[in-house]
PDB file of C-alpha atoms and ligand atoms in Angstrom:
ATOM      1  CA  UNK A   1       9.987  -2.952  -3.076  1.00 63.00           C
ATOM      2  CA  UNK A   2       7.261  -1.826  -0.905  1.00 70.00           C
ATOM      3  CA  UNK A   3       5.814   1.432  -1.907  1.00 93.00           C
ATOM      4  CA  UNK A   4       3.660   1.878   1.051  1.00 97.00           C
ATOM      5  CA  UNK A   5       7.040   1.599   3.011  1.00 97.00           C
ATOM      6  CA  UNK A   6       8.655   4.455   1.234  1.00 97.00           C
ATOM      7  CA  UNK A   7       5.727   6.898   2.606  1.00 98.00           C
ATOM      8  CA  UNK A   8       7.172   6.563   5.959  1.00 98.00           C
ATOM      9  CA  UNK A   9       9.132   9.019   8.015  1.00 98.00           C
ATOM     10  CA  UNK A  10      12.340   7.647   9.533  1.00 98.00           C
ATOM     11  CA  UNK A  11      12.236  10.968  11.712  1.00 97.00           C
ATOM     12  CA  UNK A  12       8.526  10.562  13.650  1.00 98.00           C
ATOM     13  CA  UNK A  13       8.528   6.311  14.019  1.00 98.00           C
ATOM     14  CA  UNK A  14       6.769   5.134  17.046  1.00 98.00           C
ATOM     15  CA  UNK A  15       9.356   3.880  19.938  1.00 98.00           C
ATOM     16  CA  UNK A  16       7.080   1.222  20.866  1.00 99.00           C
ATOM     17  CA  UNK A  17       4.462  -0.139  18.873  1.00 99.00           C
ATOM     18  CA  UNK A  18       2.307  -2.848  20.599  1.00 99.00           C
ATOM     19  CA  UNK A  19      -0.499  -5.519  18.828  1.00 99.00           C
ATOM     20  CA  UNK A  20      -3.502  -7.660  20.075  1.00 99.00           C
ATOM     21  CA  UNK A  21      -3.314  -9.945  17.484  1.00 98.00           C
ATOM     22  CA  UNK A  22      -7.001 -11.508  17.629  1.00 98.00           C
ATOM     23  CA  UNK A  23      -8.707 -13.132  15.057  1.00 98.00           C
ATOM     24  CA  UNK A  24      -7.152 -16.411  14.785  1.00 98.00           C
ATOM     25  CA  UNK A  25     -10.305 -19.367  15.585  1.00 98.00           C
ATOM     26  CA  UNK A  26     -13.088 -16.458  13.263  1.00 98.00           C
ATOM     27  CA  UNK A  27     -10.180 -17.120  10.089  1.00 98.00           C
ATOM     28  CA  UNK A  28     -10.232 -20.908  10.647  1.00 98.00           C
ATOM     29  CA  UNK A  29     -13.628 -21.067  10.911  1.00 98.00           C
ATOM     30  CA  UNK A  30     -14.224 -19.015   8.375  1.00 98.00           C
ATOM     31  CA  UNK A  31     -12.342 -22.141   6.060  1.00 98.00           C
ATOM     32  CA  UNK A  32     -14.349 -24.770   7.893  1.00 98.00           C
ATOM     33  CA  UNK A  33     -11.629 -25.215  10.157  1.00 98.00           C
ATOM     34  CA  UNK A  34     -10.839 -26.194  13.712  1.00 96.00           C
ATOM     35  CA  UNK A  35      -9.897 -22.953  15.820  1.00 97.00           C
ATOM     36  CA  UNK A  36      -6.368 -24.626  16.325  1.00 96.00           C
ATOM     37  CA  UNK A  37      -5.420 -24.364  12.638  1.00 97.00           C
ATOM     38  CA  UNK A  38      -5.756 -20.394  13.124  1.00 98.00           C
ATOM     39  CA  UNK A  39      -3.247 -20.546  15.736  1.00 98.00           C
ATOM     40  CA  UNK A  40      -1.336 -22.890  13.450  1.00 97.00           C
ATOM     41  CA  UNK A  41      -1.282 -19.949  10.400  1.00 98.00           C
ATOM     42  CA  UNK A  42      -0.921 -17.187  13.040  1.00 98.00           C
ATOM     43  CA  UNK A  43       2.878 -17.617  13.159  1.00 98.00           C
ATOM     44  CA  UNK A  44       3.715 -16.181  10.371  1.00 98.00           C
ATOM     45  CA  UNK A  45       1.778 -13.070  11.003  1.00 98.00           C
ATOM     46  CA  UNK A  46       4.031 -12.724  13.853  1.00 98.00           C
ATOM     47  CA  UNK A  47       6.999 -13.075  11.663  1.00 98.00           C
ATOM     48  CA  UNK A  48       5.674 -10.389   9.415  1.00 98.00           C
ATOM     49  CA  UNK A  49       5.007  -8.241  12.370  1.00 98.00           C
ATOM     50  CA  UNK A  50       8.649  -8.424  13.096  1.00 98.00           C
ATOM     51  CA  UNK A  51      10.431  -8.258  10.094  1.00 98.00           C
ATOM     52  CA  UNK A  52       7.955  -4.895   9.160  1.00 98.00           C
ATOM     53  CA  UNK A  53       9.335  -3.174  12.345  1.00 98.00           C
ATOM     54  CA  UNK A  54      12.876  -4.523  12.498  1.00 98.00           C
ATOM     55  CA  UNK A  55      13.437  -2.958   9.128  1.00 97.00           C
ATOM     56  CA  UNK A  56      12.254   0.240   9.737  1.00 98.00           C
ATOM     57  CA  UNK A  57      14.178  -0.108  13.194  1.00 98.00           C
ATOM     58  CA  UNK A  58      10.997   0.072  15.752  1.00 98.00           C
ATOM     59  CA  UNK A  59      13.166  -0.243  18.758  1.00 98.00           C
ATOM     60  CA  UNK A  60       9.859  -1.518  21.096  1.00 98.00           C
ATOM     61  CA  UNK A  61       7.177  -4.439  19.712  1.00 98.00           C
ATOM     62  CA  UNK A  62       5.192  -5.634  22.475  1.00 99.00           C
ATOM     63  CA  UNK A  63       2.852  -8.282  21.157  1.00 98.00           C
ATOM     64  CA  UNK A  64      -0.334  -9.655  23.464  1.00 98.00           C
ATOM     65  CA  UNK A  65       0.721 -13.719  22.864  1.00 98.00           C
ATOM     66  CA  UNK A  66      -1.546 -15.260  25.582  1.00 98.00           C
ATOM     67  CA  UNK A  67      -3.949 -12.922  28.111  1.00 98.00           C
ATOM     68  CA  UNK A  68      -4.612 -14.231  31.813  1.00 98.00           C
ATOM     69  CA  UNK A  69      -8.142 -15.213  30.452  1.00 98.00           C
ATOM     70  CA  UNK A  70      -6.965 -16.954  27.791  1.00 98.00           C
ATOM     71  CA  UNK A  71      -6.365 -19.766  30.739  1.00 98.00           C
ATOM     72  CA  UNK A  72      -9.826 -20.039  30.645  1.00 98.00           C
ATOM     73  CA  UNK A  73     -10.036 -21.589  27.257  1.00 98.00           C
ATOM     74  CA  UNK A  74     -11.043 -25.451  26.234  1.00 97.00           C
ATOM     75  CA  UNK A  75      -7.910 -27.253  27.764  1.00 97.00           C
ATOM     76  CA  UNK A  76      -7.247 -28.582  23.948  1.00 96.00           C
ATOM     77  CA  UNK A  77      -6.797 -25.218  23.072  1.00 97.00           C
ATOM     78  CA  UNK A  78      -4.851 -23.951  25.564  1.00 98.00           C
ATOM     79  CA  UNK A  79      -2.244 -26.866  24.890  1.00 97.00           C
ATOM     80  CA  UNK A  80      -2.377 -26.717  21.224  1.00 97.00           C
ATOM     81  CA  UNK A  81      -1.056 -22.495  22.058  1.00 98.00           C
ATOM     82  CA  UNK A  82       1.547 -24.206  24.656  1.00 98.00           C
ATOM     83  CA  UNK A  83       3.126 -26.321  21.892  1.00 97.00           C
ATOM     84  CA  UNK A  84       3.115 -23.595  19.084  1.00 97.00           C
ATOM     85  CA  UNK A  85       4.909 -21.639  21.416  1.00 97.00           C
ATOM     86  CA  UNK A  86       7.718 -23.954  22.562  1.00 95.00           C
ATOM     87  CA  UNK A  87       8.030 -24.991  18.665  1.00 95.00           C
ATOM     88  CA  UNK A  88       8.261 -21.935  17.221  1.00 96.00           C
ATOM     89  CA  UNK A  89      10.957 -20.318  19.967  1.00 95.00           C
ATOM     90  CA  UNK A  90      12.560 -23.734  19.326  1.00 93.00           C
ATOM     91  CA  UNK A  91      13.155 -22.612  15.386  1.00 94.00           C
ATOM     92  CA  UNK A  92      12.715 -18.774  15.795  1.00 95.00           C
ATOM     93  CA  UNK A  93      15.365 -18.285  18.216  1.00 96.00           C
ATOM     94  CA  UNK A  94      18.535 -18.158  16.177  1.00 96.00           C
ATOM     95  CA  UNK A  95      16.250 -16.125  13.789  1.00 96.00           C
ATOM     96  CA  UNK A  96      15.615 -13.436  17.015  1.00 97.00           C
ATOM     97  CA  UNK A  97      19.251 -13.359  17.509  1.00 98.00           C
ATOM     98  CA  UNK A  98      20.288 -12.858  14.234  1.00 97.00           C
ATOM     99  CA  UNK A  99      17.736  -9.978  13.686  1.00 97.00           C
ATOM    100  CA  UNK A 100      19.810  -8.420  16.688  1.00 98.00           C
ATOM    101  CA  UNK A 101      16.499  -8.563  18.660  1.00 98.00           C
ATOM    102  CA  UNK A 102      16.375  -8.632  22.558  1.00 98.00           C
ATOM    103  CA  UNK A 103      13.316 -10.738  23.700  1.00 98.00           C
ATOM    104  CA  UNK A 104      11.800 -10.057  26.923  1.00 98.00           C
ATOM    105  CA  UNK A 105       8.668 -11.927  28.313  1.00 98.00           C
ATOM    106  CA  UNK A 106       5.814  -9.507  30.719  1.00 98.00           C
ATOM    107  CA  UNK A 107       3.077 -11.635  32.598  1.00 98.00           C
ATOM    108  CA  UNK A 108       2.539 -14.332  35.082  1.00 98.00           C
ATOM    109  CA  UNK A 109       5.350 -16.760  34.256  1.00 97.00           C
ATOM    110  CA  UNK A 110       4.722 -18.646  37.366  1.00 97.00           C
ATOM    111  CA  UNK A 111       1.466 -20.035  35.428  1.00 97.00           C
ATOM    112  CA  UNK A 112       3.121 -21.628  32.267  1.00 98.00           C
ATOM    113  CA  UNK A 113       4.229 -25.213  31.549  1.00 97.00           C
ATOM    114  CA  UNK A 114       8.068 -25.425  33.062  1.00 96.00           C
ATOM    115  CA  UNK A 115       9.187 -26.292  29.687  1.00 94.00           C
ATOM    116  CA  UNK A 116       7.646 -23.517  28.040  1.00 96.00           C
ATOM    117  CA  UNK A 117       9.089 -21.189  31.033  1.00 97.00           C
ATOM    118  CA  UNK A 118      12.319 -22.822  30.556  1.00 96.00           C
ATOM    119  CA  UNK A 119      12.518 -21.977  27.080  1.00 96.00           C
ATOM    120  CA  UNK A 120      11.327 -18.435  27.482  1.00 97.00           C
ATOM    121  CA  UNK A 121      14.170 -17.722  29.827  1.00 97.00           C
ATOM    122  CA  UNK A 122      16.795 -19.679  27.444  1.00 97.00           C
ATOM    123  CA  UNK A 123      15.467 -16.989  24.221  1.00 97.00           C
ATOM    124  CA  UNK A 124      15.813 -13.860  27.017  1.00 98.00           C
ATOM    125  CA  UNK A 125      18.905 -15.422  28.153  1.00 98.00           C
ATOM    126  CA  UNK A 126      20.699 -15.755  24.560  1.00 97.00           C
ATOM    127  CA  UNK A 127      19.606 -12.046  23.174  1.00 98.00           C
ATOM    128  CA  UNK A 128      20.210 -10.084  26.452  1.00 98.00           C
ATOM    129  CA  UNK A 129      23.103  -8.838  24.829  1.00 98.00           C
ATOM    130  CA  UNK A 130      21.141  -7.895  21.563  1.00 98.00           C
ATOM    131  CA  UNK A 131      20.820  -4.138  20.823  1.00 98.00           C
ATOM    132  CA  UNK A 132      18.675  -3.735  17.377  1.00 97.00           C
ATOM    133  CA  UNK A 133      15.512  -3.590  18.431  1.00 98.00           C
ATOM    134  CA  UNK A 134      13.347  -5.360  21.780  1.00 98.00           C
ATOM    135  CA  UNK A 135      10.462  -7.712  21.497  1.00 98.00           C
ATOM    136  CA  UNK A 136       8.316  -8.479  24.216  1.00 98.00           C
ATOM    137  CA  UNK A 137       6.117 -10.894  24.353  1.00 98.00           C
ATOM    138  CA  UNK A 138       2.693 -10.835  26.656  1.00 98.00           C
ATOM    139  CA  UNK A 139       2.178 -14.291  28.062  1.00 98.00           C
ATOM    140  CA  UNK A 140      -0.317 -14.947  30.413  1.00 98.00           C
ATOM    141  CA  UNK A 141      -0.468 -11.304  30.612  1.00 98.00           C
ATOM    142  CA  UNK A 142      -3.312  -9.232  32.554  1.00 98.00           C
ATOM    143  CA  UNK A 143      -3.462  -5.443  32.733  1.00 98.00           C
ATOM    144  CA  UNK A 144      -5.345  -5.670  36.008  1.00 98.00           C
ATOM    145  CA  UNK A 145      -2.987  -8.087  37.947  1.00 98.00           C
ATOM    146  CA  UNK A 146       0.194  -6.248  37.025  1.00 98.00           C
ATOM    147  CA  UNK A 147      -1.449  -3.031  38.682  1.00 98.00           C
ATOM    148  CA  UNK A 148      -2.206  -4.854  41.426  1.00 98.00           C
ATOM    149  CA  UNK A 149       0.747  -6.631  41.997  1.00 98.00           C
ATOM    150  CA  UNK A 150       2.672  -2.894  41.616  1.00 98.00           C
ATOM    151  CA  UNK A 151       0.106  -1.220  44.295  1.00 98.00           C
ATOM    152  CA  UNK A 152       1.039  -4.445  46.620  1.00 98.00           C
ATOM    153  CA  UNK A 153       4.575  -4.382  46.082  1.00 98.00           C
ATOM    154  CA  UNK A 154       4.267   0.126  46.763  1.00 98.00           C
ATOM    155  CA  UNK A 155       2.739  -0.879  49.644  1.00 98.00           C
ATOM    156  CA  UNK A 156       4.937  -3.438  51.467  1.00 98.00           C
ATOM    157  CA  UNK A 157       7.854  -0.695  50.804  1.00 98.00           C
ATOM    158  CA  UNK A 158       5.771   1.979  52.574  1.00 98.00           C
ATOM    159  CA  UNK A 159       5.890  -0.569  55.030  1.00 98.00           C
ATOM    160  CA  UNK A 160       8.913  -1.252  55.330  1.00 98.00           C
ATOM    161  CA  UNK A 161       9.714   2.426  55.140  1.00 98.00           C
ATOM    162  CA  UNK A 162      11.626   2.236  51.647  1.00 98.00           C
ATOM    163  CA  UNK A 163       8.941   4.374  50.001  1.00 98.00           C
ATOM    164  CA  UNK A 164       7.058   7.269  51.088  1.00 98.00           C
ATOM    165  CA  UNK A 165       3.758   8.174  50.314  1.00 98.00           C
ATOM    166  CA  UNK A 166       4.142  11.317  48.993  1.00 98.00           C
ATOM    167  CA  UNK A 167       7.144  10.151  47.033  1.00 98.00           C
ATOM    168  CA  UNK A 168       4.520   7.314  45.204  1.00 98.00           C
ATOM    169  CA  UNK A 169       4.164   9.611  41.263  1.00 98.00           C
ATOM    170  CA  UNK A 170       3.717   8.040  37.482  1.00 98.00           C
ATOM    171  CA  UNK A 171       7.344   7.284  37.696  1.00 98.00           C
ATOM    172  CA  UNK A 172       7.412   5.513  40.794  1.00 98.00           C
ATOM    173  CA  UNK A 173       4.193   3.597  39.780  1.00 98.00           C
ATOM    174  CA  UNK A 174       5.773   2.829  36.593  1.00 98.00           C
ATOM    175  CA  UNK A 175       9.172   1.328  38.341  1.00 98.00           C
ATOM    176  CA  UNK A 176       6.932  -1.195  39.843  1.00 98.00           C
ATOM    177  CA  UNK A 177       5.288  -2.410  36.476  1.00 98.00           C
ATOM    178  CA  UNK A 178       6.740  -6.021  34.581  1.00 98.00           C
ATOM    179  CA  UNK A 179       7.005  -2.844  31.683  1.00 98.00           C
ATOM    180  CA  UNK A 180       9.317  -0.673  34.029  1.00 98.00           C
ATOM    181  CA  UNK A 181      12.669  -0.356  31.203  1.00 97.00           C
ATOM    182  CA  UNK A 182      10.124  -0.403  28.169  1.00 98.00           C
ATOM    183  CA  UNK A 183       8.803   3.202  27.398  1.00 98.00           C
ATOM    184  CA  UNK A 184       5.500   3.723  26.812  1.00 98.00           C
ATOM    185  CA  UNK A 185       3.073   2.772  23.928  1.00 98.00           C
ATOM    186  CA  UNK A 186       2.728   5.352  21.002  1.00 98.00           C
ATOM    187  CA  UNK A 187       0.695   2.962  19.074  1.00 99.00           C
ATOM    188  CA  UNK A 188      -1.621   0.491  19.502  1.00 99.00           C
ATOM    189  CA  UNK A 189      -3.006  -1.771  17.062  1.00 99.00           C
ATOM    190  CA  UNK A 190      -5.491  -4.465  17.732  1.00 99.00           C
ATOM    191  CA  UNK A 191      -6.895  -7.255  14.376  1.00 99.00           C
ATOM    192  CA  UNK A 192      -9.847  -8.593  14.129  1.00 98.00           C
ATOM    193  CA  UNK A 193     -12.566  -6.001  14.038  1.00 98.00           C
ATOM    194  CA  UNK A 194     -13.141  -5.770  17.930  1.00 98.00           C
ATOM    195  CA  UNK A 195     -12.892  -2.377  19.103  1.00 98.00           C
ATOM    196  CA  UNK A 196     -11.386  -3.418  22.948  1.00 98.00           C
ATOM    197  CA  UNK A 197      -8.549  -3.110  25.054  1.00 98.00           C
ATOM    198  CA  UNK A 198      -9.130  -6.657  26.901  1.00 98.00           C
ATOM    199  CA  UNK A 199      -7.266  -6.081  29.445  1.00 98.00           C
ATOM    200  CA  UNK A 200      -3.899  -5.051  27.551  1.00 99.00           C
ATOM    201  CA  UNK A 201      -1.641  -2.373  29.496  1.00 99.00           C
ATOM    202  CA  UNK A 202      -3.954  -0.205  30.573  1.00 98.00           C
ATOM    203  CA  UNK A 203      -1.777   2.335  31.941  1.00 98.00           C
ATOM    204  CA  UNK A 204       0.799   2.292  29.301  1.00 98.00           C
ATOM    205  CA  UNK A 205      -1.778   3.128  26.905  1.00 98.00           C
ATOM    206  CA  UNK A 206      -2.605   5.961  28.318  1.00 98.00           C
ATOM    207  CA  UNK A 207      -1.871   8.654  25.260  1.00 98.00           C
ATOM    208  CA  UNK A 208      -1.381   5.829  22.744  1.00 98.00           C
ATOM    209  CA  UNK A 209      -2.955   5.816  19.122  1.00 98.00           C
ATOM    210  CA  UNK A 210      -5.011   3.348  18.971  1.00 98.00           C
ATOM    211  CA  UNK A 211      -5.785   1.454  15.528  1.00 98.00           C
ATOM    212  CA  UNK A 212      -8.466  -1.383  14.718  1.00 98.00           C
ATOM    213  CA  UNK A 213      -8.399  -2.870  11.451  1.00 98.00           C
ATOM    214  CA  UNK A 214     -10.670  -5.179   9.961  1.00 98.00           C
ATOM    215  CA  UNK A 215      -7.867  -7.587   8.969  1.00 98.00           C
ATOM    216  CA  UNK A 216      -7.803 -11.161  10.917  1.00 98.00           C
ATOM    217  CA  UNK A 217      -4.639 -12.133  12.600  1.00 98.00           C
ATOM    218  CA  UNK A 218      -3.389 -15.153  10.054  1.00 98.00           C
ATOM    219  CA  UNK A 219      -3.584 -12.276   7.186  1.00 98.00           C
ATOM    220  CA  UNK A 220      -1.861  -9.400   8.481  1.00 98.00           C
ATOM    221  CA  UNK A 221       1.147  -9.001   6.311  1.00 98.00           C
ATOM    222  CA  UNK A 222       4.347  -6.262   6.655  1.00 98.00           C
ATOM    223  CA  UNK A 223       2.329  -3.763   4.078  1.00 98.00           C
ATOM    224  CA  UNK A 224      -0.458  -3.395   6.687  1.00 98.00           C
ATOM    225  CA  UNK A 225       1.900  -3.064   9.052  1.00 98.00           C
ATOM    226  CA  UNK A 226       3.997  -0.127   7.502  1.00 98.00           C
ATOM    227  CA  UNK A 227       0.551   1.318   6.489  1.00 98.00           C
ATOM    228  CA  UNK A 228      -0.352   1.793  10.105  1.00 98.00           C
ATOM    229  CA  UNK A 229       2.588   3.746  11.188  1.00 98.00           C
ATOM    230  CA  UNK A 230       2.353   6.124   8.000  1.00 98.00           C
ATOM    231  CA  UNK A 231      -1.368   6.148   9.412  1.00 98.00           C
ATOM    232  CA  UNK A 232      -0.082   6.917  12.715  1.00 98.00           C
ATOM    233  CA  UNK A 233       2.494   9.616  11.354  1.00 98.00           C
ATOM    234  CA  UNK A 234      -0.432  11.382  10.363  1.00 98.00           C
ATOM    235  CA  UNK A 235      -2.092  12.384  13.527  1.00 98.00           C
ATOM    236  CA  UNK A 236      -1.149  15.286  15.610  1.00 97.00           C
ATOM    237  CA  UNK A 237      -0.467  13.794  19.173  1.00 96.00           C
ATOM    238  CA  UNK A 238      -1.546  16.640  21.335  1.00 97.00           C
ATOM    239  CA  UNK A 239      -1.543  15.300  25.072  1.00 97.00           C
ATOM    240  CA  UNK A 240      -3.930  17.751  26.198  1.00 97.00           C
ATOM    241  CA  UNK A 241      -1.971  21.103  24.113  1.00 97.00           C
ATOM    242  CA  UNK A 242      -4.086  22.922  21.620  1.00 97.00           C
ATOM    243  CA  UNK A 243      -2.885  21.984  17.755  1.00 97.00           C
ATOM    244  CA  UNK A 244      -1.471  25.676  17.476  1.00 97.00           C
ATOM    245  CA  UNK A 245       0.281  24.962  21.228  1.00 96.00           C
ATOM    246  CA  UNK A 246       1.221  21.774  19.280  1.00 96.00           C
ATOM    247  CA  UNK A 247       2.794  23.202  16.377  1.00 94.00           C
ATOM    248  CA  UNK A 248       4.889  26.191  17.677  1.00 92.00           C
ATOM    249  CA  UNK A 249       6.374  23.159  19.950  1.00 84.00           C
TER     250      UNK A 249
HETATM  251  C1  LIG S 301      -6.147 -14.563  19.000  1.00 92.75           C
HETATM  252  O1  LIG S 301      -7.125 -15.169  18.220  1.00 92.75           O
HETATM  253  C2  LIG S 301      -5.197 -15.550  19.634  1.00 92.75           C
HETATM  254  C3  LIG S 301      -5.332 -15.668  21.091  1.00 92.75           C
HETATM  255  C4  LIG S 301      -6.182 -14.997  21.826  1.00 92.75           C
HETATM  256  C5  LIG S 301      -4.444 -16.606  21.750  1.00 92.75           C
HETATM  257  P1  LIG S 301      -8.433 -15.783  18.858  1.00 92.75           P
HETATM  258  O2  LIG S 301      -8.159 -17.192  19.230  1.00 92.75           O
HETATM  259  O3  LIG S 301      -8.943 -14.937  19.958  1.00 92.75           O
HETATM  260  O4  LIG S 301      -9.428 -15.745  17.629  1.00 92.75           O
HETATM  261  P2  LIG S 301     -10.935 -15.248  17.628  1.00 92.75           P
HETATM  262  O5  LIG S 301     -10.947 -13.887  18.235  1.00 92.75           O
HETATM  263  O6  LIG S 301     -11.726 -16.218  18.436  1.00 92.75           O
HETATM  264  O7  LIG S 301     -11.327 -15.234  16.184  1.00 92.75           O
HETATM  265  C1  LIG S 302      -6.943 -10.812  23.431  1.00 92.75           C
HETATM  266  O1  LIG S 302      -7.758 -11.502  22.551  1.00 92.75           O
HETATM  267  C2  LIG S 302      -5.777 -11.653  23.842  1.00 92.75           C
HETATM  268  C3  LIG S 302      -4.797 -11.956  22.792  1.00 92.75           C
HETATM  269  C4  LIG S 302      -4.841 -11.532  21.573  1.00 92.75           C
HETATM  270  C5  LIG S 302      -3.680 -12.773  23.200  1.00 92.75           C
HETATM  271  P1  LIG S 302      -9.046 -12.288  23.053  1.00 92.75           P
HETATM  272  O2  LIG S 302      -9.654 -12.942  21.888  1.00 92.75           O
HETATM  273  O3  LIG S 302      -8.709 -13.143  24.210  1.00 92.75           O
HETATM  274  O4  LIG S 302      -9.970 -11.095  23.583  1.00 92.75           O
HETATM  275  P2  LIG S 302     -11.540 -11.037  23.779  1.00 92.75           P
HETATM  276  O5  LIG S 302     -11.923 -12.242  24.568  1.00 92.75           O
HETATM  277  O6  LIG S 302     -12.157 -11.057  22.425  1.00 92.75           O
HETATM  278  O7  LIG S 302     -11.799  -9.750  24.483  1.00 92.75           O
HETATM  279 MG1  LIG S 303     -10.140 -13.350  20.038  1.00 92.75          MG
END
């Protein structure tokens, strides 16, 4: 029985909670170890990260799996992340359906290993029907390009007369972004000590709380998990209101 867990308020959850899980090659080095075997003992983090928000019901984890610069790793390492990924959908997915858990995938697909794409879209494919809770997954994921991509895509319908200018508002923008059906972040936490955003949804962010712990990836566990949204329970969200505005609301 967790008693951190028990401090939490089913009433003020975060609808989306999203994680830069970092840390992974600093813990394996930290054992003498090759950066891979970080990756290797960063699954079950993930699991934990989960578990901790399926059972409070978290209906939105977005977790940053795999950035565009990532690409720009040592090839080794970029395959060794490749295969963890296709083996652990391989013997998570029955586990993501049984959870009740809809998995959705944001980022440049296009770029991925066709097996590893394949896959993806087989995981989406089987939970689409799933209501408990969403996870989405950030592969090959840039902040920058998917703004870009949406201004593009705004602009060839202005074009094409489908959109007008002074129609183009948050909402509109937001219709155009990979995270148009998710709503938007209420918390962010990022592992590993680094106080940065690296290029992680930069506009959905925009009145998240933001958390940085001093925990590295492999060791996160469902405690610190549940200890970030009591955390994040107490802090008085105040987009732009005074606290008194705040709390006659
Ligand atoms: C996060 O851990 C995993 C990915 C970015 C894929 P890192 O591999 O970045 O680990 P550090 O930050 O170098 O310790
Ligand atoms: C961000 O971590 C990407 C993921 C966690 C997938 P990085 O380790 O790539 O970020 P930087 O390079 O430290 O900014
Ligand atoms: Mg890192």
């Amino acid at each position: 029985m967790s008693l951190i867990k028990d401090k939490i308020d089913p009433e003020k959850l975060p609808q989306h909670v999203a994680i830069i899980m970092d840390g992974n090659g600093r813990w394996a080095k930290s054992r003498g170890e090759e950066r891979t075997f970080g990756h290797k003992n960063a699954i079950n983090a993930v699991r934990n990260a989960i578990n901790a928000c399926n059972e409070i019901n978290i209906p939105y984890l977005t977790l940053y799996t795999f950035s565009s610069e990532n690409w720009n790793r040592p090839a080794e390492e970029v395959d060794t992340l490749m295969n963890l990924l296709t083996e652990t959908l391989l013997v998570e997915a029955d586990e993501i359906f049984s959870k009740g858990l809809r998995m959705h995938v944001i980022g440049d697909l296009e770029k991925l290993p066709p097996l590893v794409r394949e896959q993806l879209l087989q995981v989406i494919d089987l939970t689409k029907e799933n209501t408990k809770g969403n996870l989405v997954l950030a592969i090959s994921y840039g902040s920058q390009k998917e703004i870009l991509n949406a201004v593009k895509n705004i602009s060839s319908d202005v074009k094409e007369g489908k959109v007008e200018v002074e129609n183009i508002d948050e909402k509109l923008f937001e219709s155009y972004l990979y995270t148009k059906d998710f709503p938007p972040i209420d918390l962010l936490i990022r592992t590993s000590g680094e106080i940065r955003i690296s290029n992680f949804l930069l506009w959905q962010i925009a009145y998240a709380e933001l958390q940085f712990l001093n925990v590295l990836w492999p060791d996160f566990t469902k405690d610190i998990f549940f200890q970030c949204i009591v955390d994040y329970q107490n802090k008085e969200r105040r987009y732009g209101l005074t606290g008194e505005q705040v709390k006659i609301q």
